[in-house]
Coordinates of C-alpha atoms in Angstrom, one line a residue:
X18 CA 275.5 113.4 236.3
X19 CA 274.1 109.8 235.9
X20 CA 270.1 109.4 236.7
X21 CA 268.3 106.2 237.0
X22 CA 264.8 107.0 235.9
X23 CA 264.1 108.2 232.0
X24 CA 261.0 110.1 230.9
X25 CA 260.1 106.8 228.9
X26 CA 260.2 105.1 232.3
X27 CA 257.2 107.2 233.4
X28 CA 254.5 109.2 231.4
X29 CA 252.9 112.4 232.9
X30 CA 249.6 112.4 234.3
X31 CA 248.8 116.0 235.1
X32 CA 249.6 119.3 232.9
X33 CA 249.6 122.9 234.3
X34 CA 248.6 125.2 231.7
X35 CA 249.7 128.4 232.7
X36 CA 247.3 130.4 230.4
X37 CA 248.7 134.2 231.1
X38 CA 250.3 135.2 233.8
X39 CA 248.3 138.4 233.4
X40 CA 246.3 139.1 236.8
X41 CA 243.6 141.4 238.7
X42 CA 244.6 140.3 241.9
X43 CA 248.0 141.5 244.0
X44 CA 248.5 138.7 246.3
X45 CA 251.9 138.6 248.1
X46 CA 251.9 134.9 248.4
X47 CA 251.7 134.5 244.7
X48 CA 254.0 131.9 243.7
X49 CA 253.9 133.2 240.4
X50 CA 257.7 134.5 238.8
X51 CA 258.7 137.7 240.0
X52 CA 259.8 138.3 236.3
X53 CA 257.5 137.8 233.7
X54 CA 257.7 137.2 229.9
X55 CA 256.3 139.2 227.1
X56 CA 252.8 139.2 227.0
X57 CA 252.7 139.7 223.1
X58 CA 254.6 136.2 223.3
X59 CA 252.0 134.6 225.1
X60 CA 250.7 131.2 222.7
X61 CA 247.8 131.3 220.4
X62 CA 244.9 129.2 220.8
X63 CA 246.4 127.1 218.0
X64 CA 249.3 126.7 219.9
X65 CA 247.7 126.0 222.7
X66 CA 245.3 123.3 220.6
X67 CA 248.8 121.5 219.9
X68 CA 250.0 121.1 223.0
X69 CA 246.6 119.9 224.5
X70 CA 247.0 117.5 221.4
X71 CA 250.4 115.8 222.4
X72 CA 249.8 116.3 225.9
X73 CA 246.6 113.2 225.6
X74 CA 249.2 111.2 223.6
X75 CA 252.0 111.6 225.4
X76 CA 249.4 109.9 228.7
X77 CA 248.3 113.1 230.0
X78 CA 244.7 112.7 231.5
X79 CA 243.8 115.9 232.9
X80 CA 244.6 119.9 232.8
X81 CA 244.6 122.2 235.1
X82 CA 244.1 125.8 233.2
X83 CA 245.5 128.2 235.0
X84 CA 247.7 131.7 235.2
X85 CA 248.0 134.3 236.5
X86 CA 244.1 134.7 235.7
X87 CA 242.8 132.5 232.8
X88 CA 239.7 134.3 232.1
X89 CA 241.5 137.0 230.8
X90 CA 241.9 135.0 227.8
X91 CA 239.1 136.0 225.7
X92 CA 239.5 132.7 223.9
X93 CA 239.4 130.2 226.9
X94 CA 236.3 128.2 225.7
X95 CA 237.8 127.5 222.7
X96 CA 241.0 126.4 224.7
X97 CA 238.5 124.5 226.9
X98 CA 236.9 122.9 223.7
X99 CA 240.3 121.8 222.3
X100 CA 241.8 120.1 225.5
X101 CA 238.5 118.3 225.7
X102 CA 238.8 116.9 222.1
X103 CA 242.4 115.6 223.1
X104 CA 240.3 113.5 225.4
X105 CA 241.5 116.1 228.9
X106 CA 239.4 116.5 231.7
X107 CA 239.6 119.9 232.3
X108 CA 239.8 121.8 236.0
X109 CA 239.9 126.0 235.6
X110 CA 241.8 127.8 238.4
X111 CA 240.5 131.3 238.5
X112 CA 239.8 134.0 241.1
X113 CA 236.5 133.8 239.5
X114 CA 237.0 137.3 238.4
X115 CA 235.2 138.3 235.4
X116 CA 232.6 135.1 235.7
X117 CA 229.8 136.3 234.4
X118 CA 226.7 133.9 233.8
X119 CA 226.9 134.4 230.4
X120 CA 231.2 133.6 230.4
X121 CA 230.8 130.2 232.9
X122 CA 227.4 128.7 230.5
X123 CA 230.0 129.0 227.2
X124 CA 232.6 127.5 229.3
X125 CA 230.3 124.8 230.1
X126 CA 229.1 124.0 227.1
X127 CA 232.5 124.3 225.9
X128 CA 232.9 121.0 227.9
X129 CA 234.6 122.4 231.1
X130 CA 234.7 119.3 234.0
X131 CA 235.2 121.5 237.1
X132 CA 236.3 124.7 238.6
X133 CA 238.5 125.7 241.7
X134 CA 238.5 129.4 242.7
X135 CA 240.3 130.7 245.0
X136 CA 239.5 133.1 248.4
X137 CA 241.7 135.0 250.6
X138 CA 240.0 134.5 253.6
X139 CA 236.0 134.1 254.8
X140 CA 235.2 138.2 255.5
X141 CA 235.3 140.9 252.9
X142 CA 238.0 143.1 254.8
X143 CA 240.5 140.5 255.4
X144 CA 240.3 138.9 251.6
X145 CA 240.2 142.3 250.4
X146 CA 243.5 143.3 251.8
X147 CA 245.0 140.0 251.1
X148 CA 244.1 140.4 247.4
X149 CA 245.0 144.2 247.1
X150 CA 241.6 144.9 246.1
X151 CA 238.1 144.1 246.2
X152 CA 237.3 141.4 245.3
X153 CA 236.0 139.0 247.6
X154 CA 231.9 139.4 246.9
X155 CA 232.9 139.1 243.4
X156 CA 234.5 136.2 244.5
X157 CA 231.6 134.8 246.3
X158 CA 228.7 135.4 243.5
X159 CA 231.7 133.1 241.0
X160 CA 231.2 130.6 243.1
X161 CA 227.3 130.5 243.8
X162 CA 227.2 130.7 239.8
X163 CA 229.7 127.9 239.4
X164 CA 227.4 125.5 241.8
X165 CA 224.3 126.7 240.4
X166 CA 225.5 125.7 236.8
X167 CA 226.2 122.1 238.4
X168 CA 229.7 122.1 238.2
X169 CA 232.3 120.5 240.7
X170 CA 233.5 123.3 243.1
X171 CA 236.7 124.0 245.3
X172 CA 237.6 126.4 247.2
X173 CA 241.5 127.1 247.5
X174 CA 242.6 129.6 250.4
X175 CA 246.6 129.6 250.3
X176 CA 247.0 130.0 254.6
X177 CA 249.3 132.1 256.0
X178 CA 250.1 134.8 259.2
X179 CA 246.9 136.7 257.9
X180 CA 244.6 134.3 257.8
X181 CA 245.4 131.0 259.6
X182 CA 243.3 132.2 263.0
X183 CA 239.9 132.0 260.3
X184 CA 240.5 128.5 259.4
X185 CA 237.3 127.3 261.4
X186 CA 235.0 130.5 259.7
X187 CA 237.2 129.4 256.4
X188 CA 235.4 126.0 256.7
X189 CA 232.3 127.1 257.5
X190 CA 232.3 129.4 254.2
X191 CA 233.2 126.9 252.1
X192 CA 230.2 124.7 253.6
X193 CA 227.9 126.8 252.8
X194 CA 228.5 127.6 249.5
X195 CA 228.3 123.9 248.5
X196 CA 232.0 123.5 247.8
X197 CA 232.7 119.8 247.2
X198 CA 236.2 120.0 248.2
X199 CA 238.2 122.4 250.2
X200 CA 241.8 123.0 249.9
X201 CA 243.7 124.6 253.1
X202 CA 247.2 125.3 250.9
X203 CA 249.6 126.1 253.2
X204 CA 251.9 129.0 251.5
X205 CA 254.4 127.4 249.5
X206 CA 257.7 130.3 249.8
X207 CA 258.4 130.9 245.9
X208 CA 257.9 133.9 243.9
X209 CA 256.4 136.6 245.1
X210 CA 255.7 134.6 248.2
X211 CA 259.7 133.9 248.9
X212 CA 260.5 137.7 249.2
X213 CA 257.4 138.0 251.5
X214 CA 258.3 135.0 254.2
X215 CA 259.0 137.1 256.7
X216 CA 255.3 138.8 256.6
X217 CA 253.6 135.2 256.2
X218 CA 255.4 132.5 258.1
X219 CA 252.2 131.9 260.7
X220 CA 253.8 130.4 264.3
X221 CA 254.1 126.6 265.0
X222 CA 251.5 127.0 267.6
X223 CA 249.1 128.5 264.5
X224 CA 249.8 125.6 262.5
X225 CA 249.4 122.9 265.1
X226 CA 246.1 124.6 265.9
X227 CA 244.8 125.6 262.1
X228 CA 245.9 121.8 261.9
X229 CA 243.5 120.1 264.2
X230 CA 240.9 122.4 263.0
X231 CA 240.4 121.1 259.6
X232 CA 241.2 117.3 260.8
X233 CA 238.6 117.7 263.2
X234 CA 235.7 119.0 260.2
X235 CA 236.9 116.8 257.7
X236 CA 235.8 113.6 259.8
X237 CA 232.3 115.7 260.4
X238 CA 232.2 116.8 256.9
X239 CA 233.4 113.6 255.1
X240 CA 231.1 112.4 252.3
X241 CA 229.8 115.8 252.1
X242 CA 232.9 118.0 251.4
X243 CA 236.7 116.7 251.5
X244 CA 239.0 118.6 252.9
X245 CA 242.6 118.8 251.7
X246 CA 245.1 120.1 254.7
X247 CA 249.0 119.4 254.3
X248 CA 251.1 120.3 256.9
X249 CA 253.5 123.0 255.5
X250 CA 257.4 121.9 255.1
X251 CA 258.6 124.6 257.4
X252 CA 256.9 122.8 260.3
X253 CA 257.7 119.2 259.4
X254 CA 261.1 116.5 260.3
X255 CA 261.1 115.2 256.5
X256 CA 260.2 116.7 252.9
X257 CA 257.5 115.4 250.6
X258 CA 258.0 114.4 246.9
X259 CA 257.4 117.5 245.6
X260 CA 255.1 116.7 242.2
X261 CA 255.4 113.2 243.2
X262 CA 259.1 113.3 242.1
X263 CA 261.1 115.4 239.7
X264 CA 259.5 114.9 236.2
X265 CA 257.7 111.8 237.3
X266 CA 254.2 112.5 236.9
X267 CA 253.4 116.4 236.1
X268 CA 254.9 119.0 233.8
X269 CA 254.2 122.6 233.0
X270 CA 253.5 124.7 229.8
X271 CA 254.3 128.3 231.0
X272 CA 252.4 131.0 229.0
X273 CA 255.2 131.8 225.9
X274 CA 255.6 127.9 225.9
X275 CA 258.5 126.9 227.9
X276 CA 258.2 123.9 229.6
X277 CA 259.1 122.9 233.3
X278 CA 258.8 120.0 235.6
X279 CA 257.1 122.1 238.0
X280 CA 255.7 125.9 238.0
X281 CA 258.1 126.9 240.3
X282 CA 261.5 125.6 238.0
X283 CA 262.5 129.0 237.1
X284 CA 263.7 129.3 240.9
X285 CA 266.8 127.3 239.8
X286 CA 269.4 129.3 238.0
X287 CA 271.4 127.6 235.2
X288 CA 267.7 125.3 234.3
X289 CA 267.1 125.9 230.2
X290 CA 264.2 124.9 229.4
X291 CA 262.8 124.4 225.8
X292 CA 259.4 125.5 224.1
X293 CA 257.1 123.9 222.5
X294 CA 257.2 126.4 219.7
X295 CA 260.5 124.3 219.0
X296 CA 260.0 120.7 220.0
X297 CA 257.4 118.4 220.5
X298 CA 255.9 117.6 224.4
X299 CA 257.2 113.7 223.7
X300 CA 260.9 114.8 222.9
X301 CA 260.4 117.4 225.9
X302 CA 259.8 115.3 228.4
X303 CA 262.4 112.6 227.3
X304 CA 265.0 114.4 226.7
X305 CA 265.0 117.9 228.0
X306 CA 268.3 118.7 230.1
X307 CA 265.7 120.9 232.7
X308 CA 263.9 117.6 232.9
X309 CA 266.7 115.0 233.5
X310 CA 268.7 117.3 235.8
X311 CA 266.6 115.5 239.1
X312 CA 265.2 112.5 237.3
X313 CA 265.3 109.4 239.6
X314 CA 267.8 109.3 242.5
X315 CA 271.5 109.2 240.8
X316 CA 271.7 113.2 241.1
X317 CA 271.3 112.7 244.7
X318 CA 273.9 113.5 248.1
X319 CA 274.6 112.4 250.8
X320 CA 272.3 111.9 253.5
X321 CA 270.2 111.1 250.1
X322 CA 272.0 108.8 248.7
X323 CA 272.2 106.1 251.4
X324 CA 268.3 107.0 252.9
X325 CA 265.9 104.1 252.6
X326 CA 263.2 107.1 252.0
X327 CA 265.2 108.8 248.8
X328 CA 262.0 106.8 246.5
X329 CA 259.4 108.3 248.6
X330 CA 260.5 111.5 249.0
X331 CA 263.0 111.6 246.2
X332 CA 264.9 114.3 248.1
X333 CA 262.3 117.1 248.6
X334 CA 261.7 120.1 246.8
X335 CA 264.5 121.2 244.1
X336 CA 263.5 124.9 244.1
X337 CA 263.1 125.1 248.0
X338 CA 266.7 123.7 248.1
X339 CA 267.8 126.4 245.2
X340 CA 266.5 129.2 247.6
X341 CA 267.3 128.3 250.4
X342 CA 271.0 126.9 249.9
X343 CA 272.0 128.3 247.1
X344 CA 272.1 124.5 245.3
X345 CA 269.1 122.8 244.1
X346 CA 270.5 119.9 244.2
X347 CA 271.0 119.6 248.0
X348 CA 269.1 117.8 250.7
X349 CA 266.0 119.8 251.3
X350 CA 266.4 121.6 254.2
X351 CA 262.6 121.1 254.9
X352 CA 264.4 117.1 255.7
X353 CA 265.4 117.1 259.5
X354 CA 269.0 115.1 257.9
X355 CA 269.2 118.2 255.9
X356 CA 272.5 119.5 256.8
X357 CA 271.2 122.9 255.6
X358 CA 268.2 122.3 258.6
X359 CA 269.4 124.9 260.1
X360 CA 268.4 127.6 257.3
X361 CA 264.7 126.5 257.9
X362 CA 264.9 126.4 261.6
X363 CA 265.6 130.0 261.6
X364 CA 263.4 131.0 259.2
X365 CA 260.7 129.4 261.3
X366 CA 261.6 131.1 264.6
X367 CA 261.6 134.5 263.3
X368 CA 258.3 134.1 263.2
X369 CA 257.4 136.1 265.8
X370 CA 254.0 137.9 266.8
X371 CA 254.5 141.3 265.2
X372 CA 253.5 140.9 261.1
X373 CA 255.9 142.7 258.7
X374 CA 255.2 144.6 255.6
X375 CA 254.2 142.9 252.8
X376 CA 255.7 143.6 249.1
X377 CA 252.2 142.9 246.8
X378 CA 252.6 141.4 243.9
X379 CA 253.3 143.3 240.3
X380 CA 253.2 142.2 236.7
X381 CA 251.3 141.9 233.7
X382 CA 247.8 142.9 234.2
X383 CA 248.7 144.9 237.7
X384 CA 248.9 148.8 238.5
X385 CA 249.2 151.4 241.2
X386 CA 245.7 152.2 241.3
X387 CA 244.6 148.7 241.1
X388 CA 246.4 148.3 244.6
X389 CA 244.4 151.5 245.9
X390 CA 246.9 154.0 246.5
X391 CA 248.0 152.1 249.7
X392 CA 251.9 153.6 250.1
X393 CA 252.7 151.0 252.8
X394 CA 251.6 147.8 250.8
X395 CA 250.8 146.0 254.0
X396 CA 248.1 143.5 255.1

């Protein structure tokens, strides 16, 4: 397989530090594996200092810190502390579980740039359910705290079936507790979200509607609070450049220190990925076989091949393609060329009125009783 695009062609901007996938929360959208590694395996702060370290020379200039739930790391300032030395600006993606006052002033004096929490929907029962327990007041007080330490705020609510009617309340929450951005995340179907599609594909008249919503507030909100809706690829005639392109621009340090050219990599069977444990970022990104595999256009089919879009889009998404066809390397069927379209298409129409069951999400840092005792597992 021949590529035309090296990793010493283009340097990463972004890294995704996937802290722990350890987690309060249950939420069946997670896109978070369905299989998880060893949490004893999960790297030390040193380890972590490292990769932080080559991660600023290799061009990187900010980090996301993330999971699962990164404040169940009881060393996260330190981690904070480090990626700021290697010269990081730092974003923490939490639930904002476990934020106490005490917890967000170290983290600020730790050097911490900004924070993004996320909610399930704008009223305690819905966000609640969502979540698989309560949580959302919690929720709520993270985010006063977060504003009332000075810090940037977002507000992430991944939309779907169960909450894409609340969009406008959604808005109006996130006004009011001084959020500076909003982020309306359509679901993306991976993980734990991919077994669930059926129970969270919303209908295309939801979408159009939850999409004039937020077009409509951002032009009455703008200079006071951006708002970040993206029409979900289910519902669109052509893919986006999923992380700007395959190993173009982002990469990902999962929490035992594999490393993959986007979070959602292990969706592809046959991808080996190597550790940092073993290599250096650099060689990582250069030379890694998981990283090359998509690189540039040369990997790329027919309709791809001959499209006058195939460096815009660069194909679509590789894992979307993997689950839906069976072969990550085929035209996303999310592209209306796609001759796979017809996988989507169906998807999309059974979306009908009646919601399905839900499978909430289990792993590290999830139990039984931490779900409630509910025996249907439904929204």
């Amino acid at each position: 397989m021949t590529n035309d695009a090296s990793g010493v062609d283009h340097r990463p901007l972004g890294l995704l530090a996937e802290l722990t996938h350890r987690c309060p929360l249950s939420c069946p959208y997670c896109s978070n594996p369905t299989r998880y590694g060893p949490v004893a395996e999960e790297l030390s702060g040193d380890e972590w200092r490292r990769v932080f370290e080559e991660a600023g020379e290799l061009g990187v200039l900010h980090v996301l810190l993330s999971g699962g739930e990164p404040l169940l790391r009881a060393d996260l300032a330190d981690l904070v502390m480090s990626a700021r030395r290697a010269g990081l600006y730092t974003n923490l993606i939490t639930s904002g579980l476990g934020l106490t006052p005490r917890r967000a002033e170290g983290l600020r004096e730790a050097g911490l740039d900004s924070v993004q929490i996320s909610l399930q929907a704008d009223e305690q029962g819905t966000a609640d359910r969502i979540a698989g327990m309560p949580a959302h007041a919690a929720k709520l007080r993270a985010a006063r705290l977060v504003r009332e330490l000075g810090l940037p705020l977002t507000i992430n609510v991944v939309i779907h079936r169960h909450n894409i009617d609340r969009v406008e309340s959604i808005i109006q929450l996130a006004e009011s507790l001084g959020a500076h951005r909003l982020e309306l995340a359509n679901v993306q179907f991976y993980g734990w979200a991919f077994r669930n599609r059926d129970g969270l594909l919303p209908t295309v008249a939801q979408i159009d509607r939850a999409e004039s919503i937020a077009a409509e507030a951002g032009t009455r909100l703008k200079g006071r609070m951006t708002i970040l809706y993206v029409r979900p690829d289910y519902f669109g005639d052509r893919p986006k450049a999923c992380m700007s392109g395959w190993s173009r621009r982002y990469l990902t340090v999962d929490p035992v220190g594999d490393v993959l050219p986007c979070p959602t990599a292990r969706e592809i069977p046959g991808l080996r990925f190597d550790n940092v444990r073993h290599r250096s970022l650099d060689r990582i990104w250069a030379e890694s076989d998981a990283f090359n595999r998509f690189r540039g256009t040369g990997w790329m089919p027919e309709p791809c091949q001959s499209c006058d879009r195939r460096e815009v889009d660069f194909g679509g998404c590789r894992c979307q393609a993997a689950l839906l066809t069976g072969d990550a390397s085929a035209t996303d069927p999310a592209c209306s060329l796609s001759p796979h379209r017809d996988l989507l298409e169906r998807a999309v129409r059974s979306a009908g009125p009646d919601a399905q069951p839900l499978v909430y999400r289990e792993g590290p840092g999830r139990t039984g009783a931490a779900r409630g005792g509910r025996d249907a597992r439904t929204c």
